[in-house]
């Protein structure tokens, strides 16, 4: 496999070419709402690079850090917390780590979603080490860089203006102070900085408070465009990606590159940009609650299948992920079929990407999900299903959840309720227990030709007789699962 197969291989090979003893991969997220598929990409993409590096050379020392940007200001009420709007509004503008969890369960608003993120990352067997950015500030790791930026504020401001294409307001500073009285970070202005004692004076436009604070008090964060290259420097990052919004011309990546080179005197980490995850063309959004939350999705789709579908595309392509009943079943089929791809055969580009995506999150397929779903739909009892097919214990809980939550696709949502037939009796009589599902299926087509009745009509008639519906799972498979002799006894 070379770097043309998949973007993760291309990026891993770029890292290997750096020829370093230790490789550091960084990524970051603002945990301001429930984890959605876009947030999964934030840790999944670095994970993919990590796994390729390890496949290339298991001895390679790779560190991965996932920064939870918990000093970002609370700025919206997410769809899952609408009932707590009044509490949340009181804390608007405070850093997420200093805002309350409106339900009073977690230590802070940030902790609520950081905890969810941790759990979900664990389900994906993520190797990223999650770090609260507030811990890095509290350990004083940003202070010397903040001092550096404040001492050269005119140069820094000019770089930010030039790279963003935006004129910054008079009085702009790298420091965003946390107000000592009301706790807001989004309404303060730094008025003055004294480098001799690393102290700044600020005014809060929300509550009118004016005060002084030292960098070592750690009651501030840096403006995003400086914050980002600074954590990359602190953690000695070799690679960090971002969404297209950061990597567009005038985006924060352009600023970060310039800050690394012109102020920090180091080469920026390798960058890579990725597209959005879309649902019917719309961006998944945590505040508006568009799309299924990942915590709910993972009850009905195994994580490696979610991962596969986020990894099988080109990196910059937008990913359309629509978790409807039928589409999810097709996604599971697609994942399972990728297990059959032979890398030594002639493969299309799409097949190569699927092959890599599958192998990054591979699981041995014992029996297909669709097959288990069909048998469970027929028997509704695993002990009975076990008499007919091999079971994959892992899939069982998902299938049960599909039934519990009403997620079963229409074609599989049936009960065997046989009724006697008046038509096509000679067709049904011709079946015998030695026939495969495909034999049965073909026999219906042959019969339809022979009597010049459209096959669809015969199918509909038989579905009605077997399950009281106009359609269902593939007829041959259904009859095979039910047992030919049993069907003949029941409907003839
Ligand atoms: Zn204030």
Coordinates of N, CA and C in Angstrom, one line a residue, residues 180-384:
X180 N -12.7 39.2 37.0 CA -12.6 38.7 38.4 C -13.9 38.8 39.2
X181 N -14.8 39.6 38.6 CA -16.1 39.8 39.3 C -17.2 38.9 38.7
X182 N -17.5 39.0 37.4 CA -18.6 38.3 36.8 C -18.2 37.0 36.1
X183 N -16.9 36.8 35.9 CA -16.4 35.5 35.3 C -16.5 35.5 33.8
X184 N -17.0 36.5 33.2 CA -17.0 36.5 31.7 C -15.7 36.6 31.1
X185 N -15.5 36.0 29.9 CA -14.2 36.1 29.2 C -14.4 36.8 27.9
X186 N -15.7 36.9 27.5 CA -16.0 37.5 26.2 C -16.3 39.0 26.1
X187 N -16.2 39.6 27.3 CA -16.5 41.1 27.3 C -15.4 41.9 27.9
X188 N -14.3 41.3 28.1 CA -13.2 42.1 28.8 C -12.2 42.7 27.8
X189 N -11.6 43.8 28.1 CA -10.6 44.4 27.3 C -9.4 44.6 28.1
X190 N -8.2 44.2 27.6 CA -7.0 44.5 28.3 C -6.5 45.9 27.9
X191 N -6.3 46.7 29.0 CA -6.0 48.1 28.7 C -4.5 48.4 28.7
X192 N -3.7 47.6 29.4 CA -2.4 47.9 29.7 C -1.6 46.7 30.1
X193 N -0.3 46.6 29.7 CA 0.5 45.5 30.1 C 1.8 46.0 30.5
X194 N 2.2 45.5 31.7 CA 3.5 45.8 32.2 C 4.5 44.6 32.2
X195 N 5.3 44.5 31.2 CA 6.2 43.3 31.0 C 7.1 43.1 32.2
X196 N 7.5 44.2 32.9 CA 8.5 44.0 34.0 C 7.9 43.1 35.1
X197 N 6.6 43.1 35.3 CA 6.0 42.2 36.3 C 5.0 41.3 35.7
X198 N 4.9 41.2 34.4 CA 4.0 40.4 33.6 C 2.5 40.6 34.2
X199 N 2.2 41.8 34.2 CA 0.8 42.1 34.8 C 0.0 43.0 33.8
X200 N -1.3 42.7 33.8 CA -2.1 43.5 32.8 C -3.3 44.1 33.6
X201 N -3.8 45.2 33.0 CA -5.0 45.8 33.6 C -6.1 45.5 32.6
X202 N -7.3 45.2 33.1 CA -8.4 44.9 32.2 C -9.7 45.6 32.7
X203 N -10.6 45.8 31.8 CA -11.9 46.3 32.1 C -13.0 45.3 31.6
X204 N -14.0 45.1 32.3 CA -15.1 44.2 31.9 C -16.2 45.1 31.4
X205 N -16.6 45.0 30.2 CA -17.7 45.8 29.7 C -19.1 45.2 30.1
X206 N -19.1 44.0 30.7 CA -20.4 43.5 31.1 C -20.8 44.0 32.5
X207 N -19.8 43.9 33.4 CA -20.2 44.3 34.8 C -19.5 45.6 35.2
X208 N -18.6 46.1 34.4 CA -17.9 47.4 34.7 C -16.7 47.3 35.6
X209 N -16.3 46.0 35.9 CA -15.2 45.8 36.8 C -13.9 46.1 36.1
X210 N -13.0 46.8 36.9 CA -11.6 47.0 36.4 C -10.7 46.5 37.4
X211 N -9.6 45.8 36.9 CA -8.7 45.1 37.8 C -7.4 44.9 37.2
X212 N -6.5 44.4 38.0 CA -5.2 44.0 37.5 C -5.0 42.5 37.8
X213 N -4.2 41.8 36.9 CA -3.9 40.4 37.1 C -2.6 40.1 36.5
X214 N -1.9 39.2 37.1 CA -0.6 38.7 36.6 C -0.8 37.5 35.7
X215 N 0.1 37.3 34.8 CA 0.0 36.1 33.9 C 0.0 34.9 34.8
X216 N 0.8 34.9 35.8 CA 0.9 33.7 36.7 C -0.4 33.4 37.5
X217 N -1.3 34.4 37.5 CA -2.6 34.1 38.1 C -3.5 33.1 37.2
X218 N -3.1 33.1 35.9 CA -3.8 32.2 35.0 C -5.3 32.4 34.9
X219 N -5.6 33.6 34.8 CA -7.1 34.0 34.7 C -7.3 34.6 33.3
X220 N -6.7 33.9 32.3 CA -6.9 34.4 30.9 C -6.7 33.3 29.9
X221 N -7.0 33.5 28.7 CA -6.6 32.7 27.6 C -6.2 33.5 26.5
X222 N -5.5 32.9 25.5 CA -5.1 33.7 24.3 C -6.2 33.7 23.3
X223 N -6.2 34.8 22.5 CA -7.0 34.8 21.3 C -6.8 33.5 20.5
X224 N -7.9 33.0 19.9 CA -7.8 31.7 19.2 C -6.6 31.6 18.2
X225 N -6.4 32.7 17.4 CA -5.4 32.6 16.4 C -4.0 32.5 17.0
X226 N -3.8 32.8 18.3 CA -2.5 32.7 18.9 C -2.5 31.4 19.8
X227 N -3.7 31.2 20.4 CA -3.9 30.0 21.3 C -3.5 28.7 20.6
X228 N -3.9 28.6 19.3 CA -3.7 27.4 18.5 C -2.2 27.1 18.3
X229 N -1.5 28.1 17.6 CA -0.1 27.8 17.4 C 0.7 27.6 18.7
X230 N 0.2 28.2 19.8 CA 0.9 28.1 21.1 C 0.8 26.7 21.6
X231 N -0.4 26.2 21.6 CA -0.5 24.8 22.1 C 0.3 23.8 21.2
X232 N 0.3 24.1 19.9 CA 1.1 23.2 19.1 C 2.6 23.3 19.4
X233 N 3.0 24.5 19.9 CA 4.4 24.7 20.3 C 4.7 24.0 21.6
X234 N 3.8 24.2 22.6 CA 4.0 23.6 23.9 C 4.1 22.1 23.8
X235 N 3.2 21.5 23.0 CA 3.2 20.1 22.8 C 4.1 19.5 21.8
X236 N 4.9 20.4 21.1 CA 5.8 20.1 20.1 C 5.2 19.3 19.0
X237 N 4.0 19.8 18.5 CA 3.2 19.1 17.5 C 4.0 18.9 16.2
X238 N 3.8 17.8 15.6 CA 4.4 17.6 14.2 C 3.3 17.6 13.2
X239 N 2.0 17.4 13.6 CA 0.9 17.4 12.7 C -0.4 17.8 13.4
X240 N -1.1 18.6 12.8 CA -2.5 18.9 13.3 C -3.4 19.4 12.2
X241 N -4.5 18.7 12.1 CA -5.5 19.1 11.0 C -6.5 20.0 11.5
X242 N -7.5 20.3 10.6 CA -8.6 21.2 11.0 C -9.6 21.2 9.9
X243 N -10.8 21.6 10.2 CA -11.9 21.7 9.2 C -11.5 22.8 8.2
X244 N -12.2 22.7 7.1 CA -11.9 23.7 6.0 C -12.1 25.1 6.4
X245 N -12.9 25.4 7.4 CA -13.1 26.7 7.9 C -11.8 27.3 8.4
X246 N -11.0 26.4 9.1 CA -9.7 26.9 9.6 C -8.6 27.0 8.5
X247 N -8.8 26.2 7.4 CA -7.8 26.1 6.4 C -8.1 26.9 5.2
X248 N -9.1 27.7 5.2 CA -9.5 28.5 4.0 C -8.5 29.7 4.0
X249 N -8.5 30.4 2.9 CA -7.6 31.6 2.8 C -8.1 32.6 3.9
X250 N -7.2 33.1 4.7 CA -7.6 34.0 5.7 C -8.0 33.3 7.0
X251 N -8.0 32.0 7.0 CA -8.4 31.2 8.2 C -7.3 31.1 9.2
X252 N -7.6 30.5 10.3 CA -6.6 30.5 11.4 C -5.3 29.7 11.2
X253 N -5.4 28.8 10.2 CA -4.2 28.1 9.9 C -3.1 29.1 9.3
X254 N -3.6 30.0 8.4 CA -2.6 30.9 7.8 C -2.0 31.8 9.0
X255 N -2.8 32.2 9.9 CA -2.2 32.9 11.1 C -1.2 32.1 11.8
X256 N -1.6 30.8 12.1 CA -0.8 29.9 12.9 C 0.6 29.7 12.2
X257 N 0.6 29.5 10.9 CA 1.8 29.3 10.2 C 2.7 30.5 10.4
X258 N 2.2 31.7 10.2 CA 3.0 32.9 10.3 C 3.5 33.1 11.7
X259 N 2.7 32.8 12.7 CA 3.1 33.0 14.1 C 4.2 32.0 14.4
X260 N 4.1 30.8 14.0 CA 5.2 29.8 14.2 C 6.5 30.3 13.6
X261 N 6.4 30.8 12.4 CA 7.7 31.2 11.7 C 8.2 32.5 12.1
X262 N 7.3 33.5 12.3 CA 7.8 34.9 12.5 C 8.0 35.2 14.0
X263 N 7.2 34.6 14.8 CA 7.3 34.9 16.3 C 8.0 33.8 17.1
X264 N 7.6 32.6 16.8 CA 8.1 31.5 17.6 C 9.4 30.8 17.0
X265 N 9.7 31.2 15.8 CA 11.0 30.7 15.2 C 11.0 29.2 15.1
X266 N 9.9 28.6 14.7 CA 9.9 27.2 14.5 C 9.0 26.9 13.2
X267 N 9.2 25.7 12.7 CA 8.4 25.3 11.6 C 7.0 24.9 12.1
X268 N 5.9 25.3 11.4 CA 4.6 24.8 11.9 C 4.4 23.3 11.7
X269 N 3.5 22.7 12.5 CA 3.3 21.3 12.2 C 2.7 21.1 10.8
X270 N 2.8 19.9 10.3 CA 2.1 19.6 9.0 C 0.6 19.8 9.2
X271 N 0.0 20.5 8.2 CA -1.4 20.7 8.3 C -2.2 19.8 7.4
X272 N -3.4 19.5 7.7 CA -4.3 18.8 6.7 C -5.7 19.3 7.0
X273 N -6.5 19.5 5.9 CA -7.8 19.9 6.2 C -8.8 18.9 5.8
X274 N -9.9 18.9 6.4 CA -11.0 18.0 6.1 C -12.3 18.6 5.9
X275 N -13.2 17.9 5.2 CA -14.5 18.4 4.9 C -15.5 18.3 6.1
X276 N -16.7 18.7 5.8 CA -17.8 18.6 6.9 C -18.5 17.2 6.8
X277 N -19.1 16.9 7.9 CA -20.0 15.8 7.9 C -21.4 16.4 7.7
X278 N -22.1 15.9 6.7 CA -23.4 16.5 6.3 C -24.5 15.5 6.5
X279 N -25.7 16.1 6.8 CA -26.9 15.3 6.8 C -27.9 16.0 5.8
X280 N -28.1 15.3 4.7 CA -29.0 15.9 3.7 C -28.4 17.3 3.3
X281 N -27.1 17.4 3.2 CA -26.5 18.6 2.7 C -26.3 19.7 3.8
X282 N -26.8 19.4 5.0 CA -26.7 20.4 6.1 C -25.6 19.9 7.1
X283 N -24.9 20.9 7.6 CA -23.9 20.6 8.6 C -24.5 20.0 9.9
X284 N -23.9 19.0 10.4 CA -24.4 18.5 11.8 C -24.1 19.7 12.7
X285 N -25.0 20.0 13.6 CA -24.8 21.1 14.5 C -25.3 20.7 15.9
X286 N -24.4 21.1 16.8 CA -24.7 20.7 18.2 C -25.7 21.7 18.8
X287 N -25.7 22.9 18.4 CA -26.6 23.8 19.1 C -28.0 23.6 18.5
X288 N -28.1 23.3 17.2 CA -29.5 23.2 16.6 C -29.9 21.7 16.7
X289 N -29.0 20.8 17.1 CA -29.5 19.5 17.3 C -29.8 18.8 16.0
X290 N -29.1 19.2 14.9 CA -29.4 18.5 13.6 C -28.6 17.2 13.6
X291 N -29.3 16.1 13.3 CA -28.6 14.8 13.2 C -28.7 14.1 14.5
X292 N -28.4 12.8 14.5 CA -28.5 12.0 15.7 C -27.2 12.2 16.5
X293 N -27.4 12.3 17.8 CA -26.2 12.4 18.7 C -25.4 11.1 18.6
X294 N -24.2 11.2 18.7 CA -23.3 10.0 18.5 C -23.6 9.0 19.6
X295 N -23.9 9.5 20.8 CA -24.1 8.6 21.9 C -25.4 7.7 21.6
X296 N -26.3 8.2 20.9 CA -27.5 7.5 20.5 C -27.2 6.6 19.3
X297 N -26.4 7.1 18.4 CA -26.1 6.3 17.2 C -25.3 5.1 17.6
X298 N -24.4 5.2 18.6 CA -23.6 4.0 18.9 C -24.4 2.9 19.6
X299 N -25.6 3.2 19.9 CA -26.5 2.1 20.4 C -27.0 1.3 19.3
X300 N -27.0 1.8 18.1 CA -27.6 1.1 17.0 C -26.6 0.7 15.9
X301 N -25.4 1.4 15.9 CA -24.4 1.1 14.9 C -23.0 0.8 15.7
X302 N -22.4 -0.3 15.4 CA -21.1 -0.5 16.1 C -20.1 0.6 15.7
X303 N -19.2 1.0 16.6 CA -18.3 2.1 16.4 C -17.4 1.9 15.2
X304 N -16.9 0.7 14.9 CA -16.0 0.5 13.8 C -16.7 0.8 12.5
X305 N -18.0 0.6 12.5 CA -18.7 0.8 11.2 C -19.0 2.3 11.0
X306 N -19.2 3.0 12.1 CA -19.2 4.5 12.0 C -17.9 5.0 11.5
X307 N -16.8 4.5 12.1 CA -15.5 4.9 11.8 C -15.2 4.7 10.3
X308 N -15.5 3.5 9.8 CA -15.3 3.1 8.4 C -16.0 4.1 7.5
X309 N -17.2 4.5 7.8 CA -17.9 5.4 6.9 C -17.4 6.8 7.0
X310 N -16.7 7.2 8.0 CA -16.1 8.5 8.1 C -14.7 8.5 7.4
X311 N -14.1 7.3 7.3 CA -12.7 7.2 6.8 C -12.6 6.7 5.3
X312 N -13.7 6.3 4.7 CA -13.6 5.7 3.4 C -13.7 6.8 2.3
X313 N -13.7 8.0 2.7 CA -13.8 9.1 1.7 C -12.4 9.8 1.5
X314 N -12.3 10.7 0.5 CA -11.2 11.5 0.5 C -11.3 12.5 1.6
X315 N -10.1 12.9 2.1 CA -10.1 13.7 3.3 C -10.9 15.1 3.2
X316 N -10.8 15.7 2.0 CA -11.4 17.0 1.9 C -12.8 17.0 1.4
X317 N -13.3 15.7 1.1 CA -14.6 15.6 0.6 C -15.6 15.8 1.8
X318 N -16.8 16.4 1.5 CA -17.8 16.4 2.6 C -18.4 15.0 2.7
X319 N -18.7 14.6 3.9 CA -19.2 13.2 4.1 C -20.7 13.3 4.4
X320 N -21.4 12.6 3.5 CA -22.9 12.7 3.8 C -23.2 11.4 4.6
X321 N -23.7 11.6 5.8 CA -24.0 10.5 6.7 C -25.4 10.7 7.2
X322 N -26.3 9.9 6.7 CA -27.7 10.0 7.1 C -28.2 8.8 7.8
X323 N -28.3 8.8 9.1 CA -28.6 7.6 9.8 C -30.1 7.2 9.8
X324 N -30.6 6.9 8.6 CA -31.9 6.4 8.6 C -31.9 4.9 8.7
X325 N -33.0 4.3 8.9 CA -33.0 2.8 9.1 C -32.4 2.1 7.9
X326 N -32.9 2.4 6.7 CA -32.4 1.6 5.6 C -30.9 1.9 5.3
X327 N -30.6 3.2 5.4 CA -29.2 3.6 5.1 C -28.2 3.0 6.0
X328 N -28.6 2.9 7.3 CA -27.7 2.2 8.3 C -27.4 0.8 7.9
X329 N -28.5 0.1 7.5 CA -28.3 -1.3 7.2 C -27.4 -1.5 5.9
X330 N -27.6 -0.6 5.0 CA -26.7 -0.6 3.8 C -25.3 -0.3 4.2
X331 N -25.1 0.6 5.2 CA -23.7 0.9 5.6 C -23.1 -0.3 6.2
X332 N -23.9 -1.0 7.0 CA -23.3 -2.2 7.6 C -22.9 -3.2 6.5
X333 N -23.8 -3.4 5.5 CA -23.5 -4.3 4.4 C -22.2 -3.9 3.7
X334 N -22.0 -2.6 3.6 CA -20.9 -2.0 2.9 C -19.6 -2.3 3.7
X335 N -19.7 -2.1 5.0 CA -18.5 -2.4 5.9 C -18.1 -3.9 5.8
X336 N -19.2 -4.8 5.8 CA -18.9 -6.2 5.8 C -18.3 -6.6 4.4
X337 N -18.8 -6.0 3.4 CA -18.3 -6.3 2.0 C -16.8 -5.9 1.9
X338 N -16.5 -4.8 2.6 CA -15.1 -4.3 2.5 C -14.1 -5.4 3.1
X339 N -14.6 -6.2 3.9 CA -13.7 -7.3 4.5 C -13.3 -8.3 3.5
X340 N -14.0 -8.3 2.3 CA -13.7 -9.3 1.3 C -12.8 -8.7 0.2
X341 N -12.4 -7.4 0.4 CA -11.6 -6.8 -0.7 C -10.2 -7.4 -0.6
X342 N -9.7 -7.9 -1.7 CA -8.4 -8.5 -1.8 C -7.4 -7.5 -2.3
X343 N -6.4 -7.1 -1.5 CA -5.5 -6.0 -1.8 C -4.6 -6.3 -3.0
X344 N -4.5 -7.6 -3.3 CA -3.5 -8.0 -4.4 C -4.2 -8.0 -5.7
X345 N -5.6 -7.8 -5.7 CA -6.3 -7.8 -7.0 C -6.3 -6.4 -7.6
X346 N -6.8 -6.2 -8.8 CA -6.9 -4.9 -9.4 C -8.1 -4.2 -8.7
X347 N -7.8 -3.1 -8.1 CA -8.8 -2.4 -7.3 C -9.0 -0.9 -7.9
X348 N -10.3 -0.5 -7.7 CA -10.6 0.9 -8.1 C -10.1 1.8 -6.9
X349 N -10.1 3.1 -7.2 CA -9.7 4.0 -6.1 C -10.6 3.9 -4.9
X350 N -11.9 3.8 -5.2 CA -12.9 3.7 -4.1 C -12.6 2.4 -3.3
X351 N -12.3 1.3 -4.0 CA -12.1 0.0 -3.2 C -10.8 0.1 -2.4
X352 N -9.8 0.8 -2.9 CA -8.6 1.0 -2.1 C -8.9 1.7 -0.8
X353 N -9.6 2.8 -0.9 CA -10.0 3.6 0.3 C -10.8 2.7 1.2
X354 N -11.7 2.0 0.7 CA -12.5 1.1 1.6 C -11.7 0.1 2.2
X355 N -10.7 -0.5 1.5 CA -9.9 -1.5 2.1 C -9.1 -0.9 3.3
X356 N -8.5 0.3 3.1 CA -7.8 0.9 4.2 C -8.7 1.2 5.3
X357 N -9.8 1.9 5.0 CA -10.7 2.3 6.1 C -11.2 1.1 6.9
X358 N -11.5 0.0 6.2 CA -11.9 -1.3 6.9 C -10.7 -1.8 7.8
X359 N -9.5 -1.8 7.3 CA -8.4 -2.3 8.1 C -8.0 -1.4 9.2
X360 N -8.3 -0.2 9.1 CA -8.0 0.7 10.3 C -8.9 0.4 11.5
X361 N -10.1 0.0 11.2 CA -11.1 -0.4 12.2 C -11.7 -1.7 11.9
X362 N -10.8 -2.7 11.8 CA -11.3 -4.0 11.3 C -11.9 -4.9 12.4
X363 N -12.8 -5.7 12.0 CA -13.4 -6.7 12.9 C -13.7 -7.9 12.1
X364 N -13.4 -9.1 12.6 CA -13.7 -10.3 11.8 C -15.2 -10.5 11.7
X365 N -15.6 -10.7 10.5 CA -17.1 -10.9 10.2 C -17.4 -12.4 10.2
X366 N -18.1 -12.8 11.2 CA -18.5 -14.2 11.3 C -19.8 -14.5 10.5
X367 N -20.7 -13.6 10.7 CA -22.0 -13.8 10.0 C -22.5 -12.4 9.7
X368 N -23.2 -12.2 8.6 CA -23.7 -10.9 8.3 C -24.8 -10.4 9.2
X369 N -24.7 -9.1 9.4 CA -25.7 -8.4 10.3 C -27.1 -8.7 9.7
X370 N -27.2 -8.5 8.4 CA -28.5 -8.6 7.7 C -29.1 -10.0 7.9
X371 N -28.2 -11.0 7.8 CA -28.7 -12.4 8.0 C -29.2 -12.6 9.4
X372 N -28.4 -12.1 10.4 CA -28.9 -12.2 11.8 C -30.2 -11.5 12.1
X373 N -30.3 -10.3 11.4 CA -31.5 -9.5 11.6 C -32.7 -10.3 11.0
X374 N -32.5 -10.9 9.9 CA -33.6 -11.7 9.2 C -34.0 -12.8 10.1
X375 N -33.1 -13.6 10.6 CA -33.4 -14.7 11.5 C -34.0 -14.3 12.8
X376 N -33.5 -13.2 13.3 CA -34.1 -12.7 14.6 C -35.6 -12.2 14.3
X377 N -35.8 -11.6 13.2 CA -37.1 -11.1 12.8 C -38.1 -12.3 12.7
X378 N -37.6 -13.4 12.2 CA -38.4 -14.6 12.0 C -38.7 -15.3 13.3
X379 N -37.6 -15.4 14.2 CA -37.8 -16.2 15.4 C -37.9 -15.5 16.7
X380 N -37.4 -14.2 16.7 CA -37.4 -13.4 17.9 C -36.9 -14.1 19.2
X381 N -36.0 -15.0 19.0 CA -35.4 -15.7 20.1 C -34.1 -16.3 19.7
X382 N -33.0 -15.8 20.3 CA -31.7 -16.1 19.9 C -31.4 -17.6 20.0
X383 N -32.1 -18.3 21.0 CA -31.9 -19.7 21.1 C -32.4 -20.5 19.9
X384 N -33.5 -20.0 19.3 CA -34.0 -20.6 18.1 C -33.1 -20.2 16.9

